Amino acid sequence: MSRAATIKDVARRAGVGVATVSRVLSGSGPVSPATRDRVLAAARELEYRPSALGRSLKTQRTGTLGLVVPDVTDPFCAELAAGVLDCARTFGENVLLDAAHDDPGREAEIVDRLVEQRVDGIIAVPAGEEAAWRAAVRAGVPVVFADRAPAGLPEVPTVLADDAAGVRAAVEYLAGLGHRRIGFLGTTAADTGVREETFRATLAERGLAVREELLVRARPHRDSAFAAAAGLLQSRPDMTAVLAATHLLGEAAVLVARELDLRIPADLSIAMVDDVPWAELCDPPLTAVARPGRRIGYQACEVLLRDPARRDRSRPVVLAAELVIRGSCGPPAGLPGGAARPARTR
């Protein structure tokens, strides 16, 4: 196997010095057009590729970002990752992607490895523990949180969806249809806490009782989600609507309703947070709070790569969430209809 061409080979072929080749390839100094053309032609002929290691030693940058998400197969995480990749490409950065599966120990191992690899920064949907991220910040690695953030790290920039506004719109819509006994499928994960808080507050604002027996929490796993949905729907036949705090819980609610022969929305209205692709394919299509995963990823990457002096750490970037009304919600049985809050329909 022939060895790779070096910068000295290019200089020899072009008949110039190594410093001249360096100036041409980096665009960092005055070189005559004829010399530049000769150097570039020599580099093409020799198929010369600059050393990434050498470049990183000189610039103190590796051209690589770390991205940590809970699950690479999750539709929302996939959209967020796509946004990060789009932005990173415009800055000429590569992205190392890994999944922590909401496991703080696994997340800490990933963060340690990324710090050791001297990435230029890390974008993360964190598991909720602060220690690993404090260590990364102390090591001088820029960090930006996306979609959620540990409460004890206000100094780390964050890009979020307006979950509170989205949940409020969904609850007001259901109440406007005439629902008075609305269930809530939540999770034990810290990041969905604002959704449950908003659910409770919006019911109270509408003069509706917050019924603890209609609030169920599941672990963020498929089996637990299904068990929580089954327990709620089987034990509360007088419940007329349910809001699921995640698309996983929304999927569980739909599957359990079908197993129990509940008609959607005639017997039970269902809405959920996160407008994932399958929501539109349900029969009937599912009403959902659309959160801009791709935009969250793009802006988190933009914040990370922006001049540090321009980063505003005083408050998170909050992007709008939107209620998308479809056929899975209707008035409760016995009511001819209800006054619905205006929202986009598709």
CSV table of C-alpha atoms in Angstrom, one decimal:
chain,number,residue,atom,x,y,z
A,1,MET,CA,0.0,0.0,0.0
A,2,SER,CA,1.4,3.4,-1.0
A,3,ARG,CA,1.8,6.0,1.8
A,4,ALA,CA,-0.5,9.0,1.9
A,5,ALA,CA,0.9,12.2,0.4
A,6,THR,CA,2.3,14.8,2.9
A,7,ILE,CA,2.5,18.6,2.7
A,8,LYS,CA,6.1,18.2,1.8
A,9,ASP,CA,5.2,16.1,-1.2
A,10,VAL,CA,2.8,18.8,-2.4
A,11,ALA,CA,5.5,21.5,-1.9
A,12,ARG,CA,8.0,19.5,-3.9
A,13,ARG,CA,5.5,18.9,-6.7
A,14,ALA,CA,4.5,22.5,-6.9
A,15,GLY,CA,8.1,23.8,-6.6
A,16,VAL,CA,7.3,26.0,-3.5
A,17,GLY,CA,8.0,25.9,0.2
A,18,VAL,CA,5.9,24.1,2.8
A,19,ALA,CA,4.9,27.5,4.3
A,20,THR,CA,3.5,28.5,0.9
A,21,VAL,CA,1.4,25.3,0.7
A,22,SER,CA,0.1,25.9,4.2
A,23,ARG,CA,-1.0,29.5,3.3
A,24,VAL,CA,-2.8,28.3,0.2
A,25,LEU,CA,-4.6,25.4,1.8
A,26,SER,CA,-5.6,27.4,4.9
A,27,GLY,CA,-6.3,30.6,3.0
A,28,SER,CA,-4.4,32.5,5.6
A,29,GLY,CA,-1.8,34.6,3.7
A,30,PRO,CA,-0.9,36.4,0.4
A,31,VAL,CA,-0.1,34.1,-2.5
A,32,SER,CA,-0.1,34.9,-6.2
A,33,PRO,CA,-3.0,33.4,-8.3
A,34,ALA,CA,-0.5,31.4,-10.3
A,35,THR,CA,1.2,29.9,-7.3
A,36,ARG,CA,-2.2,29.1,-5.7
A,37,ASP,CA,-3.3,27.3,-8.8
A,38,ARG,CA,0.0,25.3,-9.0
A,39,VAL,CA,-0.3,24.3,-5.3
A,40,LEU,CA,-4.0,23.3,-5.6
A,41,ALA,CA,-3.2,21.3,-8.8
A,42,ALA,CA,-0.4,19.5,-7.0
A,43,ALA,CA,-2.6,18.7,-4.1
A,44,ARG,CA,-5.3,17.2,-6.4
A,45,GLU,CA,-2.7,15.1,-8.3
A,46,LEU,CA,-1.3,13.7,-5.2
A,47,GLU,CA,-4.8,13.3,-3.6
A,48,TYR,CA,-3.4,15.1,-0.5
A,49,ARG,CA,-5.7,15.2,2.5
A,50,PRO,CA,-4.7,17.6,5.4
A,51,SER,CA,-4.1,15.9,8.8
A,52,ALA,CA,-7.1,16.4,11.1
A,53,LEU,CA,-4.9,15.7,14.1
A,54,GLY,CA,-2.4,18.3,13.0
A,55,ARG,CA,-5.1,20.8,12.3
A,56,SER,CA,-6.7,20.3,15.7
A,57,LEU,CA,-3.3,20.7,17.5
A,58,LYS,CA,-2.9,24.0,15.7
A,59,THR,CA,-6.4,25.3,16.2
A,60,GLN,CA,-7.2,23.7,19.6
A,61,ARG,CA,-10.4,22.4,18.0
A,62,THR,CA,-11.3,18.9,16.9
A,63,GLY,CA,-14.2,19.8,14.6
A,64,THR,CA,-16.4,17.4,16.5
A,65,LEU,CA,-19.5,17.9,18.7
A,66,GLY,CA,-21.0,15.4,21.1
A,67,LEU,CA,-24.8,14.8,21.1
A,68,VAL,CA,-26.4,12.8,23.9
A,69,VAL,CA,-30.1,11.8,23.7
A,70,PRO,CA,-32.2,9.3,25.7
A,71,ASP,CA,-33.0,7.0,22.7
A,72,VAL,CA,-31.9,7.2,19.1
A,73,THR,CA,-35.1,5.3,18.0
A,74,ASP,CA,-37.4,7.8,19.6
A,75,PRO,CA,-39.1,9.9,16.9
A,76,PHE,CA,-38.7,13.2,18.8
A,77,CYS,CA,-35.0,12.5,19.5
A,78,ALA,CA,-34.5,11.6,15.9
A,79,GLU,CA,-36.0,15.0,14.8
A,80,LEU,CA,-33.8,16.8,17.4
A,81,ALA,CA,-30.7,15.0,16.1
A,82,ALA,CA,-31.6,15.9,12.6
A,83,GLY,CA,-31.7,19.6,13.5
A,84,VAL,CA,-28.3,19.3,15.3
A,85,LEU,CA,-26.8,17.6,12.2
A,86,ASP,CA,-28.2,20.3,9.9
A,87,CYS,CA,-26.7,23.1,11.9
A,88,ALA,CA,-23.4,21.4,12.6
A,89,ARG,CA,-22.9,20.8,8.8
A,90,THR,CA,-23.2,24.6,8.2
A,91,PHE,CA,-20.4,25.1,10.7
A,92,GLY,CA,-18.2,22.3,9.3
A,93,GLU,CA,-18.5,20.3,12.5
A,94,ASN,CA,-18.9,16.5,12.8
A,95,VAL,CA,-21.3,15.0,15.4
A,96,LEU,CA,-20.7,12.0,17.7
A,97,LEU,CA,-24.1,10.6,18.7
A,98,ASP,CA,-24.8,8.4,21.7
A,99,ALA,CA,-27.9,7.4,23.8
A,100,ALA,CA,-28.0,7.3,27.6
A,101,HIS,CA,-31.5,5.7,27.9
A,102,ASP,CA,-32.3,8.0,30.8
A,103,ASP,CA,-29.6,6.2,32.9
A,104,PRO,CA,-27.5,8.7,34.8
A,105,GLY,CA,-24.6,6.2,35.2
A,106,ARG,CA,-24.5,5.6,31.4
A,107,GLU,CA,-24.8,9.3,30.7
A,108,ALA,CA,-21.8,10.0,33.0
A,109,GLU,CA,-19.7,7.5,31.1
A,110,ILE,CA,-20.7,9.0,27.7
A,111,VAL,CA,-19.9,12.5,29.0
A,112,ASP,CA,-16.5,11.4,30.4
A,113,ARG,CA,-15.6,9.8,27.0
A,114,LEU,CA,-16.6,12.9,25.1
A,115,VAL,CA,-14.5,15.2,27.4
A,116,GLU,CA,-11.5,12.8,26.9
A,117,GLN,CA,-12.0,13.0,23.1
A,118,ARG,CA,-11.8,16.8,23.4
A,119,VAL,CA,-15.0,17.5,21.5
A,120,ASP,CA,-15.7,21.2,20.8
A,121,GLY,CA,-18.9,21.0,22.8
A,122,ILE,CA,-21.8,18.8,23.9
A,123,ILE,CA,-25.5,19.1,23.2
A,124,ALA,CA,-27.6,16.9,25.4
A,125,VAL,CA,-31.1,15.9,26.4
A,126,PRO,CA,-29.9,15.2,30.0
A,127,ALA,CA,-31.1,12.4,32.3
A,128,GLY,CA,-31.5,14.8,35.1
A,129,GLU,CA,-28.3,14.3,37.2
A,130,GLU,CA,-26.0,17.3,37.6
A,131,ALA,CA,-22.6,15.8,38.6
A,132,ALA,CA,-21.5,14.6,35.1
A,133,TRP,CA,-22.4,18.0,33.6
A,134,ARG,CA,-20.7,20.0,36.3
A,135,ALA,CA,-17.5,18.0,35.6
A,136,ALA,CA,-17.8,18.7,31.8
A,137,VAL,CA,-18.2,22.4,32.5
A,138,ARG,CA,-15.3,22.5,34.9
A,139,ALA,CA,-13.2,20.8,32.2
A,140,GLY,CA,-13.9,23.8,29.9
A,141,VAL,CA,-16.2,21.9,27.5
A,142,PRO,CA,-19.1,24.1,26.3
A,143,VAL,CA,-22.5,22.4,27.0
A,144,VAL,CA,-26.0,23.3,25.8
A,145,PHE,CA,-29.1,21.4,27.0
A,146,ALA,CA,-32.0,20.7,24.7
A,147,ASP,CA,-35.6,20.0,25.6
A,148,ARG,CA,-34.9,19.7,29.3
A,149,ALA,CA,-32.3,20.7,31.9
A,150,PRO,CA,-31.2,19.8,35.4
A,151,ALA,CA,-32.5,22.5,37.8
A,152,GLY,CA,-29.1,23.0,39.4
A,153,LEU,CA,-27.3,24.2,36.4
A,154,PRO,CA,-28.8,27.6,35.4
A,155,GLU,CA,-25.4,28.7,33.9
A,156,VAL,CA,-25.8,26.2,31.1
A,157,PRO,CA,-27.7,27.5,28.0
A,158,THR,CA,-30.9,25.7,27.3
A,159,VAL,CA,-33.3,25.4,24.3
A,160,LEU,CA,-36.8,24.2,25.2
A,161,ALA,CA,-40.3,23.8,23.8
A,162,ASP,CA,-43.1,25.8,25.5
A,163,ASP,CA,-44.6,22.6,27.1
A,164,ALA,CA,-46.8,24.6,29.5
A,165,ALA,CA,-48.5,26.5,26.6
A,166,GLY,CA,-49.0,23.3,24.7
A,167,VAL,CA,-50.6,21.4,27.6
A,168,ARG,CA,-52.7,24.4,28.6
A,169,ALA,CA,-54.1,24.6,25.0
A,170,ALA,CA,-54.9,20.8,25.1
A,171,VAL,CA,-56.7,21.0,28.5
A,172,GLU,CA,-58.7,24.1,27.5
A,173,TYR,CA,-59.7,22.4,24.2
A,174,LEU,CA,-60.9,19.3,26.0
A,175,ALA,CA,-62.7,21.4,28.6
A,176,GLY,CA,-64.3,23.5,25.9
A,177,LEU,CA,-65.7,20.3,24.3
A,178,GLY,CA,-67.5,19.7,27.5
A,179,HIS,CA,-65.2,17.2,29.3
A,180,ARG,CA,-65.3,17.4,33.1
A,181,ARG,CA,-63.5,14.2,34.1
A,182,ILE,CA,-60.2,14.4,32.3
A,183,GLY,CA,-57.4,11.9,33.1
A,184,PHE,CA,-53.7,12.5,32.9
A,185,LEU,CA,-51.1,9.9,32.0
A,186,GLY,CA,-47.7,11.2,33.2
A,187,THR,CA,-44.3,9.9,33.9
A,188,THR,CA,-41.9,9.8,36.8
A,189,ALA,CA,-39.3,11.6,34.7
A,190,ALA,CA,-38.5,15.1,36.0
A,191,ASP,CA,-38.8,16.7,32.5
A,192,THR,CA,-42.6,16.0,32.4
A,193,GLY,CA,-43.2,17.7,35.7
A,194,VAL,CA,-44.2,21.0,34.1
A,195,ARG,CA,-46.8,19.2,32.0
A,196,GLU,CA,-48.5,17.7,35.1
A,197,GLU,CA,-48.3,21.1,36.9
A,198,THR,CA,-49.8,22.9,34.0
A,199,PHE,CA,-52.6,20.2,33.7
A,200,ARG,CA,-53.5,20.7,37.3
A,201,ALA,CA,-53.4,24.5,37.1
A,202,THR,CA,-55.4,24.7,33.9
A,203,LEU,CA,-58.2,22.5,35.4
A,204,ALA,CA,-58.3,24.8,38.4
A,205,GLU,CA,-58.4,27.9,36.3
A,206,ARG,CA,-61.4,26.4,34.5
A,207,GLY,CA,-63.2,25.7,37.8
A,208,LEU,CA,-62.7,21.9,37.3
A,209,ALA,CA,-61.8,19.6,40.2
A,210,VAL,CA,-58.3,18.0,40.1
A,211,ARG,CA,-59.1,14.3,40.8
A,212,GLU,CA,-56.1,12.5,42.0
A,213,GLU,CA,-57.5,9.1,41.0
A,214,LEU,CA,-57.4,10.3,37.4
A,215,LEU,CA,-53.7,11.1,37.5
A,216,VAL,CA,-51.4,8.2,36.9
A,217,ARG,CA,-47.6,8.1,36.5
A,218,ALA,CA,-45.5,5.6,34.6
A,219,ARG,CA,-41.8,5.0,34.2
A,220,PRO,CA,-40.5,6.1,30.8
A,221,HIS,CA,-40.7,2.6,29.4
A,222,ARG,CA,-43.2,0.9,27.1
A,223,ASP,CA,-44.3,-1.9,29.5
A,224,SER,CA,-44.8,0.6,32.3
A,225,ALA,CA,-46.7,3.0,30.0
A,226,PHE,CA,-49.1,0.2,28.9
A,227,ALA,CA,-49.7,-0.9,32.5
A,228,ALA,CA,-50.4,2.7,33.6
A,229,ALA,CA,-52.9,3.2,30.7
A,230,ALA,CA,-54.6,-0.1,31.4
A,231,GLY,CA,-55.0,0.7,35.1
A,232,LEU,CA,-56.5,4.1,34.4
A,233,LEU,CA,-58.9,3.2,31.6
A,234,GLN,CA,-60.1,0.0,33.3
A,235,SER,CA,-60.7,1.5,36.7
A,236,ARG,CA,-62.3,4.8,35.6
A,237,PRO,CA,-65.2,4.1,33.3
A,238,ASP,CA,-66.7,7.6,34.0
A,239,MET,CA,-63.6,9.3,32.6
A,240,THR,CA,-64.4,10.9,29.2
A,241,ALA,CA,-61.0,12.2,28.1
A,242,VAL,CA,-57.3,11.6,28.8
A,243,LEU,CA,-54.2,13.6,28.1
A,244,ALA,CA,-51.0,11.7,27.7
A,245,ALA,CA,-47.8,13.5,28.7
A,246,THR,CA,-45.6,11.7,26.1
A,247,HIS,CA,-46.2,10.0,22.8
A,248,LEU,CA,-45.3,6.7,24.4
A,249,LEU,CA,-48.2,7.1,26.8
A,250,GLY,CA,-50.4,8.3,24.0
A,251,GLU,CA,-49.6,5.1,22.1
A,252,ALA,CA,-50.4,3.0,25.2
A,253,ALA,CA,-53.7,4.8,25.7
A,254,VAL,CA,-54.8,4.1,22.1
A,255,LEU,CA,-53.8,0.4,22.3
A,256,VAL,CA,-55.6,-0.1,25.7
A,257,ALA,CA,-58.7,1.7,24.4
A,258,ARG,CA,-58.9,-0.7,21.5
A,259,GLU,CA,-58.4,-3.7,23.7
A,260,LEU,CA,-61.3,-2.5,25.9
A,261,ASP,CA,-63.5,-1.8,22.8
A,262,LEU,CA,-63.7,1.9,23.7
A,263,ARG,CA,-64.6,4.0,20.7
A,264,ILE,CA,-62.4,7.0,20.1
A,265,PRO,CA,-63.7,9.7,20.5
A,266,ALA,CA,-67.3,8.5,21.1
A,267,ASP,CA,-66.4,6.8,24.4
A,268,LEU,CA,-63.1,8.4,25.2
A,269,SER,CA,-61.2,11.4,23.8
A,270,ILE,CA,-57.4,11.1,23.6
A,271,ALA,CA,-54.8,13.8,23.2
A,272,MET,CA,-51.1,13.6,23.8
A,273,VAL,CA,-47.9,15.7,23.9
A,274,ASP,CA,-45.6,15.2,20.9
A,275,ASP,CA,-46.9,15.1,17.3
A,276,VAL,CA,-45.0,12.1,16.1
A,277,PRO,CA,-45.6,10.7,12.5
A,278,TRP,CA,-47.8,7.8,13.5
A,279,ALA,CA,-50.3,10.2,15.2
A,280,GLU,CA,-51.7,11.2,11.9
A,281,LEU,CA,-52.0,7.5,10.8
A,282,CYS,CA,-54.2,6.4,13.7
A,283,ASP,CA,-57.9,5.8,13.1
A,284,PRO,CA,-59.0,8.3,14.0
A,285,PRO,CA,-55.9,10.5,13.7
A,286,LEU,CA,-54.7,11.7,17.1
A,287,THR,CA,-54.9,15.2,18.5
A,288,ALA,CA,-51.4,16.2,19.7
A,289,VAL,CA,-49.2,19.0,21.0
A,290,ALA,CA,-46.6,19.5,18.3
A,291,ARG,CA,-43.2,20.4,19.8
A,292,PRO,CA,-40.5,21.6,17.3
A,293,GLY,CA,-37.8,18.9,17.8
A,294,ARG,CA,-35.8,19.8,14.7
A,295,ARG,CA,-35.8,23.5,15.5
A,296,ILE,CA,-34.8,22.7,19.1
A,297,GLY,CA,-31.8,20.7,17.9
A,298,TYR,CA,-30.8,23.3,15.3
A,299,GLN,CA,-30.9,26.2,17.7
A,300,ALA,CA,-29.2,24.3,20.5
A,301,CYS,CA,-26.3,23.7,18.1
A,302,GLU,CA,-26.4,27.3,17.0
A,303,VAL,CA,-26.1,28.5,20.6
A,304,LEU,CA,-23.3,26.1,21.2
A,305,LEU,CA,-21.2,27.2,18.2
A,306,ARG,CA,-21.9,30.9,18.6
A,307,ASP,CA,-19.3,33.2,20.0
A,308,PRO,CA,-19.4,32.4,23.8
A,309,ALA,CA,-19.5,36.1,24.6
A,310,ARG,CA,-22.9,36.3,22.8
A,311,ARG,CA,-24.5,33.4,24.6
A,312,ASP,CA,-27.4,34.5,26.9
A,313,ARG,CA,-27.3,32.2,29.9
A,314,SER,CA,-29.8,34.3,31.8
A,315,ARG,CA,-32.9,32.6,30.4
A,316,PRO,CA,-33.6,29.6,28.1
A,317,VAL,CA,-34.6,29.8,24.5
A,318,VAL,CA,-38.2,28.8,24.4
A,319,LEU,CA,-39.8,27.7,21.1
A,320,ALA,CA,-43.6,27.6,20.6
A,321,ALA,CA,-45.6,24.4,20.9
A,322,GLU,CA,-48.8,24.1,18.9
A,323,LEU,CA,-52.0,22.1,19.4
A,324,VAL,CA,-52.9,20.1,16.3
A,325,ILE,CA,-56.5,19.1,16.4
A,326,ARG,CA,-57.5,15.8,14.7
A,327,GLY,CA,-60.3,13.3,15.0
A,328,SER,CA,-59.5,11.7,18.4
A,329,CYS,CA,-61.3,14.3,20.5
A,330,GLY,CA,-65.0,15.1,20.6
A,331,PRO,CA,-67.8,16.1,23.0
A,332,PRO,CA,-68.5,13.5,25.8
A,333,ALA,CA,-71.4,11.2,25.3
A,334,GLY,CA,-74.8,13.0,25.8
A,335,LEU,CA,-73.5,16.4,24.8
A,336,PRO,CA,-74.3,17.7,21.3
A,337,GLY,CA,-71.1,19.7,21.1
A,338,GLY,CA,-68.8,22.0,22.9
A,339,ALA,CA,-67.1,25.4,22.4
A,340,ALA,CA,-63.6,24.6,21.3
A,341,ARG,CA,-60.6,27.0,21.7
A,342,PRO,CA,-59.3,28.0,18.3
A,343,ALA,CA,-56.4,26.0,17.1
A,344,ARG,CA,-54.9,24.8,13.8
A,345,THR,CA,-56.6,21.7,12.3
A,346,ARG,CA,-55.2,19.3,9.8
